[in-house]
mmCIF file as gemmi writes it, N, C-alpha and C atoms, coordinates in Angstrom:
data_model
loop_
_atom_site.group_PDB
_atom_site.id
_atom_site.type_symbol
_atom_site.label_atom_id
_atom_site.label_alt_id
_atom_site.label_comp_id
_atom_site.label_asym_id
_atom_site.label_entity_id
_atom_site.label_seq_id
_atom_site.pdbx_PDB_ins_code
_atom_site.Cartn_x
_atom_site.Cartn_y
_atom_site.Cartn_z
_atom_site.occupancy
_atom_site.B_iso_or_equiv
_atom_site.pdbx_formal_charge
_atom_site.auth_seq_id
_atom_site.auth_asym_id
_atom_site.pdbx_PDB_model_num
ATOM 1 N N . UNK Axp A 1 ? 48.391 -107.874 -80.329 1 0 ? 1 A 1
ATOM 2 C CA . UNK Axp A 1 ? 47.86 -109.012 -79.593 1 0 ? 1 A 1
ATOM 3 C C . UNK Axp A 1 ? 48.846 -110.183 -79.689 1 0 ? 1 A 1
ATOM 4 N N . UNK Axp A 2 ? 49.067 -110.897 -78.621 1 0 ? 2 A 1
ATOM 5 C CA . UNK Axp A 2 ? 50.073 -111.96 -78.584 1 0 ? 2 A 1
ATOM 6 C C . UNK Axp A 2 ? 49.856 -113.086 -79.599 1 0 ? 2 A 1
ATOM 7 N N . UNK Axp A 3 ? 48.632 -113.284 -80.054 1 0 ? 3 A 1
ATOM 8 C CA . UNK Axp A 3 ? 48.372 -114.389 -80.978 1 0 ? 3 A 1
ATOM 9 C C . UNK Axp A 3 ? 48.551 -114.016 -82.447 1 0 ? 3 A 1
ATOM 10 N N . UNK Axp A 4 ? 48.902 -112.769 -82.728 1 0 ? 4 A 1
ATOM 11 C CA . UNK Axp A 4 ? 49.06 -112.356 -84.123 1 0 ? 4 A 1
ATOM 12 C C . UNK Axp A 4 ? 50.189 -113.107 -84.826 1 0 ? 4 A 1
ATOM 13 N N . UNK Axp A 5 ? 51.237 -113.412 -84.104 1 0 ? 5 A 1
ATOM 14 C CA . UNK Axp A 5 ? 52.33 -114.184 -84.707 1 0 ? 5 A 1
ATOM 15 C C . UNK Axp A 5 ? 51.86 -115.559 -85.145 1 0 ? 5 A 1
ATOM 16 N N . UNK Axp A 6 ? 51.124 -116.233 -84.27 1 0 ? 6 A 1
ATOM 17 C CA . UNK Axp A 6 ? 50.62 -117.566 -84.592 1 0 ? 6 A 1
ATOM 18 C C . UNK Axp A 6 ? 49.603 -117.503 -85.734 1 0 ? 6 A 1
ATOM 19 N N . UNK Axp A 7 ? 48.784 -116.476 -85.752 1 0 ? 7 A 1
ATOM 20 C CA . UNK Axp A 7 ? 47.798 -116.31 -86.812 1 0 ? 7 A 1
ATOM 21 C C . UNK Axp A 7 ? 48.498 -116.128 -88.164 1 0 ? 7 A 1
ATOM 22 N N . UNK Axp A 8 ? 49.488 -115.254 -88.206 1 0 ? 8 A 1
ATOM 23 C CA . UNK Axp A 8 ? 50.233 -115.042 -89.454 1 0 ? 8 A 1
ATOM 24 C C . UNK Axp A 8 ? 50.942 -116.315 -89.891 1 0 ? 8 A 1
ATOM 25 N N . UNK Axp A 9 ? 51.459 -117.068 -88.943 1 0 ? 9 A 1
ATOM 26 C CA . UNK Axp A 9 ? 52.108 -118.337 -89.271 1 0 ? 9 A 1
ATOM 27 C C . UNK Axp A 9 ? 51.108 -119.296 -89.909 1 0 ? 9 A 1
ATOM 28 N N . UNK Axp A 10 ? 49.924 -119.386 -89.347 1 0 ? 10 A 1
ATOM 29 C CA . UNK Axp A 10 ? 48.903 -120.286 -89.883 1 0 ? 10 A 1
ATOM 30 C C . UNK Axp A 10 ? 48.491 -119.891 -91.303 1 0 ? 10 A 1
ATOM 31 N N . UNK Axp A 11 ? 48.313 -118.603 -91.526 1 0 ? 11 A 1
ATOM 32 C CA . UNK Axp A 11 ? 47.956 -118.128 -92.87 1 0 ? 11 A 1
ATOM 33 C C . UNK Axp A 11 ? 49.097 -118.424 -93.843 1 0 ? 11 A 1
ATOM 34 N N . UNK Axp A 12 ? 50.332 -118.234 -93.394 1 0 ? 12 A 1
ATOM 35 C CA . UNK Axp A 12 ? 51.478 -118.566 -94.228 1 0 ? 12 A 1
ATOM 36 C C . UNK Axp A 12 ? 51.509 -120.043 -94.592 1 0 ? 12 A 1
ATOM 37 N N . UNK Axp A 13 ? 51.178 -120.888 -93.645 1 0 ? 13 A 1
ATOM 38 C CA . UNK Axp A 13 ? 51.145 -122.337 -93.907 1 0 ? 13 A 1
ATOM 39 C C . UNK Axp A 13 ? 50.104 -122.674 -94.972 1 0 ? 13 A 1
ATOM 40 N N . UNK Axp A 14 ? 48.962 -122.009 -94.916 1 0 ? 14 A 1
ATOM 41 C CA . UNK Axp A 14 ? 47.933 -122.244 -95.928 1 0 ? 14 A 1
ATOM 42 C C . UNK Axp A 14 ? 48.44 -121.862 -97.317 1 0 ? 14 A 1
ATOM 43 N N . UNK Axp A 15 ? 49.09 -120.716 -97.419 1 0 ? 15 A 1
ATOM 44 C CA . UNK Axp A 15 ? 49.635 -120.298 -98.71 1 0 ? 15 A 1
ATOM 45 C C . UNK Axp A 15 ? 50.733 -121.246 -99.174 1 0 ? 15 A 1
ATOM 46 N N . UNK Axp A 16 ? 51.527 -121.745 -98.243 1 0 ? 16 A 1
ATOM 47 C CA . UNK Axp A 16 ? 52.571 -122.723 -98.584 1 0 ? 16 A 1
ATOM 48 C C . UNK Axp A 16 ? 51.937 -123.971 -99.193 1 0 ? 16 A 1
ATOM 49 N N . UNK Axp A 17 ? 50.875 -124.453 -98.574 1 0 ? 17 A 1
ATOM 50 C CA . UNK Axp A 17 ? 50.198 -125.66 -99.056 1 0 ? 17 A 1
ATOM 51 C C . UNK Axp A 17 ? 49.539 -125.431 -100.414 1 0 ? 17 A 1
ATOM 52 N N . UNK Axp A 18 ? 49.117 -124.197 -100.691 1 0 ? 18 A 1
ATOM 53 C CA . UNK Axp A 18 ? 48.487 -123.878 -101.974 1 0 ? 18 A 1
ATOM 54 C C . UNK Axp A 18 ? 49.523 -123.592 -103.06 1 0 ? 18 A 1
ATOM 55 N N . UNK Axp A 19 ? 50.816 -123.58 -102.682 1 0 ? 19 A 1
ATOM 56 C CA . UNK Axp A 19 ? 51.868 -123.352 -103.652 1 0 ? 19 A 1
ATOM 57 C C . UNK Axp A 19 ? 52.203 -121.89 -103.893 1 0 ? 19 A 1
ATOM 58 N N . UNK Axp A 20 ? 51.627 -121.01 -103.114 1 0 ? 20 A 1
ATOM 59 C CA . UNK Axp A 20 ? 51.922 -119.578 -103.235 1 0 ? 20 A 1
ATOM 60 C C . UNK Axp A 20 ? 53.03 -119.238 -102.24 1 0 ? 20 A 1
ATOM 61 N N . UNK Axp A 21 ? 54.254 -119.638 -102.579 1 0 ? 21 A 1
ATOM 62 C CA . UNK Axp A 21 ? 55.372 -119.575 -101.649 1 0 ? 21 A 1
ATOM 63 C C . UNK Axp A 21 ? 55.797 -118.151 -101.31 1 0 ? 21 A 1
ATOM 64 N N . UNK Axp A 22 ? 55.732 -117.264 -102.273 1 0 ? 22 A 1
ATOM 65 C CA . UNK Axp A 22 ? 56.12 -115.875 -102.005 1 0 ? 22 A 1
ATOM 66 C C . UNK Axp A 22 ? 55.163 -115.221 -101.003 1 0 ? 22 A 1
ATOM 67 N N . UNK Axp A 23 ? 53.885 -115.494 -101.159 1 0 ? 23 A 1
ATOM 68 C CA . UNK Axp A 23 ? 52.913 -114.945 -100.213 1 0 ? 23 A 1
ATOM 69 C C . UNK Axp A 23 ? 53.104 -115.593 -98.838 1 0 ? 23 A 1
ATOM 70 N N . UNK Axp A 24 ? 53.405 -116.882 -98.829 1 0 ? 24 A 1
ATOM 71 C CA . UNK Axp A 24 ? 53.656 -117.585 -97.568 1 0 ? 24 A 1
ATOM 72 C C . UNK Axp A 24 ? 54.839 -116.944 -96.846 1 0 ? 24 A 1
ATOM 73 N N . UNK Axp A 25 ? 55.896 -116.653 -97.592 1 0 ? 25 A 1
ATOM 74 C CA . UNK Axp A 25 ? 57.08 -116.04 -96.977 1 0 ? 25 A 1
ATOM 75 C C . UNK Axp A 25 ? 56.76 -114.684 -96.38 1 0 ? 25 A 1
ATOM 76 N N . UNK Axp A 26 ? 55.861 -113.947 -97.014 1 0 ? 26 A 1
ATOM 77 C CA . UNK Axp A 26 ? 55.444 -112.653 -96.472 1 0 ? 26 A 1
ATOM 78 C C . UNK Axp A 26 ? 54.762 -112.837 -95.122 1 0 ? 26 A 1
ATOM 79 N N . UNK Axp A 27 ? 53.878 -113.808 -95.036 1 0 ? 27 A 1
ATOM 80 C CA . UNK Axp A 27 ? 53.184 -114.061 -93.767 1 0 ? 27 A 1
ATOM 81 C C . UNK Axp A 27 ? 54.141 -114.613 -92.702 1 0 ? 27 A 1
ATOM 82 N N . UNK Axp A 28 ? 55.076 -115.445 -93.104 1 0 ? 28 A 1
ATOM 83 C CA . UNK Axp A 28 ? 56.041 -115.977 -92.143 1 0 ? 28 A 1
ATOM 84 C C . UNK Axp A 28 ? 56.911 -114.846 -91.573 1 0 ? 28 A 1
ATOM 85 N N . UNK Axp A 29 ? 57.319 -113.935 -92.441 1 0 ? 29 A 1
ATOM 86 C CA . UNK Axp A 29 ? 58.104 -112.783 -91.992 1 0 ? 29 A 1
ATOM 87 C C . UNK Axp A 29 ? 57.296 -111.942 -90.997 1 0 ? 29 A 1
ATOM 88 N N . UNK Axp A 30 ? 56.039 -111.736 -91.308 1 0 ? 30 A 1
ATOM 89 C CA . UNK Axp A 30 ? 55.169 -110.969 -90.408 1 0 ? 30 A 1
ATOM 90 C C . UNK Axp A 30 ? 54.98 -111.7 -89.079 1 0 ? 30 A 1
ATOM 91 N N . UNK Axp A 31 ? 54.895 -113.021 -89.121 1 0 ? 31 A 1
ATOM 92 C CA . UNK Axp A 31 ? 54.76 -113.812 -87.893 1 0 ? 31 A 1
ATOM 93 C C . UNK Axp A 31 ? 55.959 -113.598 -86.976 1 0 ? 31 A 1
ATOM 94 N N . UNK Axp A 32 ? 57.152 -113.605 -87.554 1 0 ? 32 A 1
ATOM 95 C CA . UNK Axp A 32 ? 58.361 -113.389 -86.75 1 0 ? 32 A 1
ATOM 96 C C . UNK Axp A 32 ? 58.39 -111.975 -86.173 1 0 ? 32 A 1
ATOM 97 N N . UNK Axp A 33 ? 57.969 -111.003 -86.968 1 0 ? 33 A 1
ATOM 98 C CA . UNK Axp A 33 ? 57.931 -109.615 -86.474 1 0 ? 33 A 1
ATOM 99 C C . UNK Axp A 33 ? 56.942 -109.468 -85.332 1 0 ? 33 A 1
ATOM 100 N N . UNK Axp A 34 ? 55.754 -110.046 -85.482 1 0 ? 34 A 1
ATOM 101 C CA . UNK Axp A 34 ? 54.741 -109.941 -84.425 1 0 ? 34 A 1
ATOM 102 C C . UNK Axp A 34 ? 55.206 -110.647 -83.161 1 0 ? 34 A 1
ATOM 103 N N . UNK Axp A 35 ? 55.885 -111.765 -83.331 1 0 ? 35 A 1
ATOM 104 C CA . UNK Axp A 35 ? 56.389 -112.487 -82.157 1 0 ? 35 A 1
ATOM 105 C C . UNK Axp A 35 ? 57.409 -111.63 -81.407 1 0 ? 35 A 1
ATOM 106 N N . UNK Axp A 36 ? 58.255 -110.934 -82.146 1 0 ? 36 A 1
ATOM 107 C CA . UNK Axp A 36 ? 59.24 -110.047 -81.513 1 0 ? 36 A 1
ATOM 108 C C . UNK Axp A 36 ? 58.562 -108.908 -80.756 1 0 ? 36 A 1
ATOM 109 N N . UNK Axp A 37 ? 57.513 -108.361 -81.325 1 0 ? 37 A 1
ATOM 110 C CA . UNK Axp A 37 ? 56.818 -107.232 -80.702 1 0 ? 37 A 1
ATOM 111 C C . UNK Axp A 37 ? 56.078 -107.673 -79.446 1 0 ? 37 A 1
ATOM 112 N N . UNK Axp A 38 ? 55.322 -108.746 -79.566 1 0 ? 38 A 1
ATOM 113 C CA . UNK Axp A 38 ? 54.426 -109.132 -78.474 1 0 ? 38 A 1
ATOM 114 C C . UNK Axp A 38 ? 54.982 -110.201 -77.551 1 0 ? 38 A 1
ATOM 115 N N . UNK Axp A 39 ? 56.045 -110.871 -77.982 1 0 ? 39 A 1
ATOM 116 C CA . UNK Axp A 39 ? 56.66 -111.915 -77.136 1 0 ? 39 A 1
ATOM 117 C C . UNK Axp A 39 ? 55.608 -112.818 -76.509 1 0 ? 39 A 1
ATOM 118 N N . UNK Axp A 40 ? 54.905 -113.546 -77.382 1 0 ? 40 A 1
ATOM 119 C CA . UNK Axp A 40 ? 53.865 -114.44 -76.89 1 0 ? 40 A 1
ATOM 120 C C . UNK Axp A 40 ? 54.475 -115.55 -76.045 1 0 ? 40 A 1
ATOM 121 N N . UNK Axp A 41 ? 53.618 -116.264 -75.36 1 0 ? 41 A 1
ATOM 122 C CA . UNK Axp A 41 ? 54.089 -117.342 -74.49 1 0 ? 41 A 1
ATOM 123 C C . UNK Axp A 41 ? 54.557 -118.551 -75.303 1 0 ? 41 A 1
ATOM 124 N N . UNK Axp A 42 ? 54.269 -118.553 -76.599 1 0 ? 42 A 1
ATOM 125 C CA . UNK Axp A 42 ? 54.687 -119.652 -77.461 1 0 ? 42 A 1
ATOM 126 C C . UNK Axp A 42 ? 56.123 -119.419 -77.918 1 0 ? 42 A 1
ATOM 127 N N . UNK Axp A 43 ? 57.072 -119.821 -77.09 1 0 ? 43 A 1
ATOM 128 C CA . UNK Axp A 43 ? 58.479 -119.595 -77.401 1 0 ? 43 A 1
ATOM 129 C C . UNK Axp A 43 ? 58.977 -120.445 -78.564 1 0 ? 43 A 1
ATOM 130 N N . UNK Axp A 44 ? 58.208 -121.451 -78.949 1 0 ? 44 A 1
ATOM 131 C CA . UNK Axp A 44 ? 58.608 -122.316 -80.055 1 0 ? 44 A 1
ATOM 132 C C . UNK Axp A 44 ? 58.171 -121.765 -81.404 1 0 ? 44 A 1
ATOM 133 N N . UNK Axp A 45 ? 57.34 -120.747 -81.415 1 0 ? 45 A 1
ATOM 134 C CA . UNK Axp A 45 ? 56.823 -120.215 -82.671 1 0 ? 45 A 1
ATOM 135 C C . UNK Axp A 45 ? 57.932 -119.872 -83.668 1 0 ? 45 A 1
ATOM 136 N N . UNK Axp A 46 ? 58.985 -119.153 -83.267 1 0 ? 46 A 1
ATOM 137 C CA . UNK Axp A 46 ? 60.029 -118.843 -84.251 1 0 ? 46 A 1
ATOM 138 C C . UNK Axp A 46 ? 60.67 -120.086 -84.866 1 0 ? 46 A 1
ATOM 139 N N . UNK Axp A 47 ? 60.778 -121.148 -84.116 1 0 ? 47 A 1
ATOM 140 C CA . UNK Axp A 47 ? 61.347 -122.392 -84.639 1 0 ? 47 A 1
ATOM 141 C C . UNK Axp A 47 ? 60.436 -122.972 -85.709 1 0 ? 47 A 1
ATOM 142 N N . UNK Axp A 48 ? 59.123 -122.991 -85.44 1 0 ? 48 A 1
ATOM 143 C CA . UNK Axp A 48 ? 58.16 -123.51 -86.413 1 0 ? 48 A 1
ATOM 144 C C . UNK Axp A 48 ? 58.15 -122.641 -87.67 1 0 ? 48 A 1
ATOM 145 N N . UNK Axp A 49 ? 58.178 -121.336 -87.468 1 0 ? 49 A 1
ATOM 146 C CA . UNK Axp A 49 ? 58.134 -120.42 -88.606 1 0 ? 49 A 1
ATOM 147 C C . UNK Axp A 49 ? 59.38 -120.59 -89.469 1 0 ? 49 A 1
ATOM 148 N N . UNK Axp A 50 ? 60.547 -120.649 -88.846 1 0 ? 50 A 1
ATOM 149 C CA . UNK Axp A 50 ? 61.782 -120.806 -89.624 1 0 ? 50 A 1
ATOM 150 C C . UNK Axp A 50 ? 61.79 -122.141 -90.383 1 0 ? 50 A 1
ATOM 151 N N . UNK Axp A 51 ? 61.252 -123.161 -89.772 1 0 ? 51 A 1
ATOM 152 C CA . UNK Axp A 51 ? 61.152 -124.448 -90.454 1 0 ? 51 A 1
ATOM 153 C C . UNK Axp A 51 ? 60.265 -124.334 -91.693 1 0 ? 51 A 1
ATOM 154 N N . UNK Axp A 52 ? 59.154 -123.629 -91.56 1 0 ? 52 A 1
ATOM 155 C CA . UNK Axp A 52 ? 58.249 -123.474 -92.697 1 0 ? 52 A 1
ATOM 156 C C . UNK Axp A 52 ? 58.819 -122.533 -93.755 1 0 ? 52 A 1
ATOM 157 N N . UNK Axp A 53 ? 59.614 -121.557 -93.342 1 0 ? 53 A 1
ATOM 158 C CA . UNK Axp A 53 ? 60.322 -120.713 -94.31 1 0 ? 53 A 1
ATOM 159 C C . UNK Axp A 53 ? 61.283 -121.596 -95.115 1 0 ? 53 A 1
ATOM 160 N N . UNK Axp A 54 ? 62.001 -122.455 -94.427 1 0 ? 54 A 1
ATOM 161 C CA . UNK Axp A 54 ? 62.903 -123.385 -95.104 1 0 ? 54 A 1
ATOM 162 C C . UNK Axp A 54 ? 62.16 -124.286 -96.081 1 0 ? 54 A 1
ATOM 163 N N . UNK Axp A 55 ? 60.992 -124.747 -95.676 1 0 ? 55 A 1
ATOM 164 C CA . UNK Axp A 55 ? 60.176 -125.601 -96.548 1 0 ? 55 A 1
ATOM 165 C C . UNK Axp A 55 ? 59.771 -124.841 -97.805 1 0 ? 55 A 1
ATOM 166 N N . UNK Axp A 56 ? 59.355 -123.584 -97.643 1 0 ? 56 A 1
ATOM 167 C CA . UNK Axp A 56 ? 58.946 -122.78 -98.802 1 0 ? 56 A 1
ATOM 168 C C . UNK Axp A 56 ? 60.117 -122.603 -99.766 1 0 ? 56 A 1
ATOM 169 N N . UNK Axp A 57 ? 61.275 -122.255 -99.235 1 0 ? 57 A 1
ATOM 170 C CA . UNK Axp A 57 ? 62.448 -122.094 -100.092 1 0 ? 57 A 1
ATOM 171 C C . UNK Axp A 57 ? 62.818 -123.405 -100.782 1 0 ? 57 A 1
ATOM 172 N N . UNK Axp A 58 ? 62.722 -124.498 -100.056 1 0 ? 58 A 1
ATOM 173 C CA . UNK Axp A 58 ? 63.021 -125.808 -100.632 1 0 ? 58 A 1
ATOM 174 C C . UNK Axp A 58 ? 62.082 -126.103 -101.796 1 0 ? 58 A 1
ATOM 175 N N . UNK Axp A 59 ? 60.793 -125.864 -101.587 1 0 ? 59 A 1
ATOM 176 C CA . UNK Axp A 59 ? 59.813 -126.147 -102.63 1 0 ? 59 A 1
ATOM 177 C C . UNK Axp A 59 ? 59.96 -125.211 -103.835 1 0 ? 59 A 1
ATOM 178 N N . UNK Axp A 60 ? 60.563 -124.048 -103.618 1 0 ? 60 A 1
ATOM 179 C CA . UNK Axp A 60 ? 60.836 -123.128 -104.724 1 0 ? 60 A 1
ATOM 180 C C . UNK Axp A 60 ? 62.145 -123.488 -105.421 1 0 ? 60 A 1
ATOM 181 N N . UNK Axp A 61 ? 62.871 -124.458 -104.875 1 0 ? 61 A 1
ATOM 182 C CA . UNK Axp A 61 ? 64.133 -124.874 -105.472 1 0 ? 61 A 1
ATOM 183 C C . UNK Axp A 61 ? 65.323 -124.052 -105.014 1 0 ? 61 A 1
ATOM 184 N N . UNK Axp A 62 ? 65.135 -123.221 -104.011 1 0 ? 62 A 1
ATOM 185 C CA . UNK Axp A 62 ? 66.221 -122.387 -103.487 1 0 ? 62 A 1
ATOM 186 C C . UNK Axp A 62 ? 66.815 -123.098 -102.265 1 0 ? 62 A 1
ATOM 187 N N . UNK Axp A 63 ? 67.637 -124.086 -102.543 1 0 ? 63 A 1
ATOM 188 C CA . UNK Axp A 63 ? 68.135 -124.975 -101.497 1 0 ? 63 A 1
ATOM 189 C C . UNK Axp A 63 ? 69.096 -124.298 -100.529 1 0 ? 63 A 1
ATOM 190 N N . UNK Axp A 64 ? 69.869 -123.341 -101.017 1 0 ? 64 A 1
ATOM 191 C CA . UNK Axp A 64 ? 70.794 -122.635 -100.121 1 0 ? 64 A 1
ATOM 192 C C . UNK Axp A 64 ? 70.039 -121.849 -99.052 1 0 ? 64 A 1
ATOM 193 N N . UNK Axp A 65 ? 68.984 -121.135 -99.455 1 0 ? 65 A 1
ATOM 194 C CA . UNK Axp A 65 ? 68.2 -120.379 -98.475 1 0 ? 65 A 1
ATOM 195 C C . UNK Axp A 65 ? 67.447 -121.33 -97.547 1 0 ? 65 A 1
ATOM 196 N N . UNK Axp A 66 ? 67.005 -122.455 -98.072 1 0 ? 66 A 1
ATOM 197 C CA . UNK Axp A 66 ? 66.315 -123.445 -97.243 1 0 ? 66 A 1
ATOM 198 C C . UNK Axp A 66 ? 67.254 -123.956 -96.156 1 0 ? 66 A 1
ATOM 199 N N . UNK Axp A 67 ? 68.476 -124.241 -96.539 1 0 ? 67 A 1
ATOM 200 C CA . UNK Axp A 67 ? 69.456 -124.762 -95.578 1 0 ? 67 A 1
ATOM 201 C C . UNK Axp A 67 ? 69.769 -123.763 -94.492 1 0 ? 67 A 1
ATOM 202 N N . UNK Axp A 68 ? 69.863 -122.482 -94.841 1 0 ? 68 A 1
ATOM 203 C CA . UNK Axp A 68 ? 70.153 -121.443 -93.844 1 0 ? 68 A 1
ATOM 204 C C . UNK Axp A 68 ? 69.057 -121.403 -92.779 1 0 ? 68 A 1
ATOM 205 N N . UNK Axp A 69 ? 67.811 -121.597 -93.175 1 0 ? 69 A 1
ATOM 206 C CA . UNK Axp A 69 ? 66.707 -121.559 -92.215 1 0 ? 69 A 1
ATOM 207 C C . UNK Axp A 69 ? 66.759 -122.727 -91.235 1 0 ? 69 A 1
ATOM 208 N N . UNK Axp A 70 ? 67.368 -123.826 -91.661 1 0 ? 70 A 1
ATOM 209 C CA . UNK Axp A 70 ? 67.429 -125.003 -90.8 1 0 ? 70 A 1
ATOM 210 C C . UNK Axp A 70 ? 68.748 -125.116 -90.041 1 0 ? 70 A 1
ATOM 211 N N . UNK Axp A 71 ? 69.595 -124.117 -90.186 1 0 ? 71 A 1
ATOM 212 C CA . UNK Axp A 71 ? 70.865 -124.129 -89.463 1 0 ? 71 A 1
ATOM 213 C C . UNK Axp A 71 ? 70.618 -123.89 -87.988 1 0 ? 71 A 1
ATOM 214 N N . UNK Axp A 72 ? 71.458 -124.416 -87.123 1 0 ? 72 A 1
ATOM 215 C CA . UNK Axp A 72 ? 71.293 -124.187 -85.683 1 0 ? 72 A 1
ATOM 216 C C . UNK Axp A 72 ? 71.348 -122.688 -85.358 1 0 ? 72 A 1
ATOM 217 N N . UNK Axp A 73 ? 70.533 -122.32 -84.412 1 0 ? 73 A 1
ATOM 218 C CA . UNK Axp A 73 ? 70.47 -120.91 -83.997 1 0 ? 73 A 1
ATOM 219 C C . UNK Axp A 73 ? 71.571 -120.614 -83.016 1 0 ? 73 A 1
């Protein structure tokens, strides 16, 4: 279903806010995979997801991985 990417992103955001960054990253990864499969009309979803992946890495103290997520595509 086209909204599965957005749903996984939202669940990942909740885990990010609760401090469960590893679980958040799992949901963010799944969001990107679902977006690739279903190609939803939300073309900005990958940008939002990558930004939140960067945030999770930043909050975990992994600044190099955080920076890679925010690099221009």
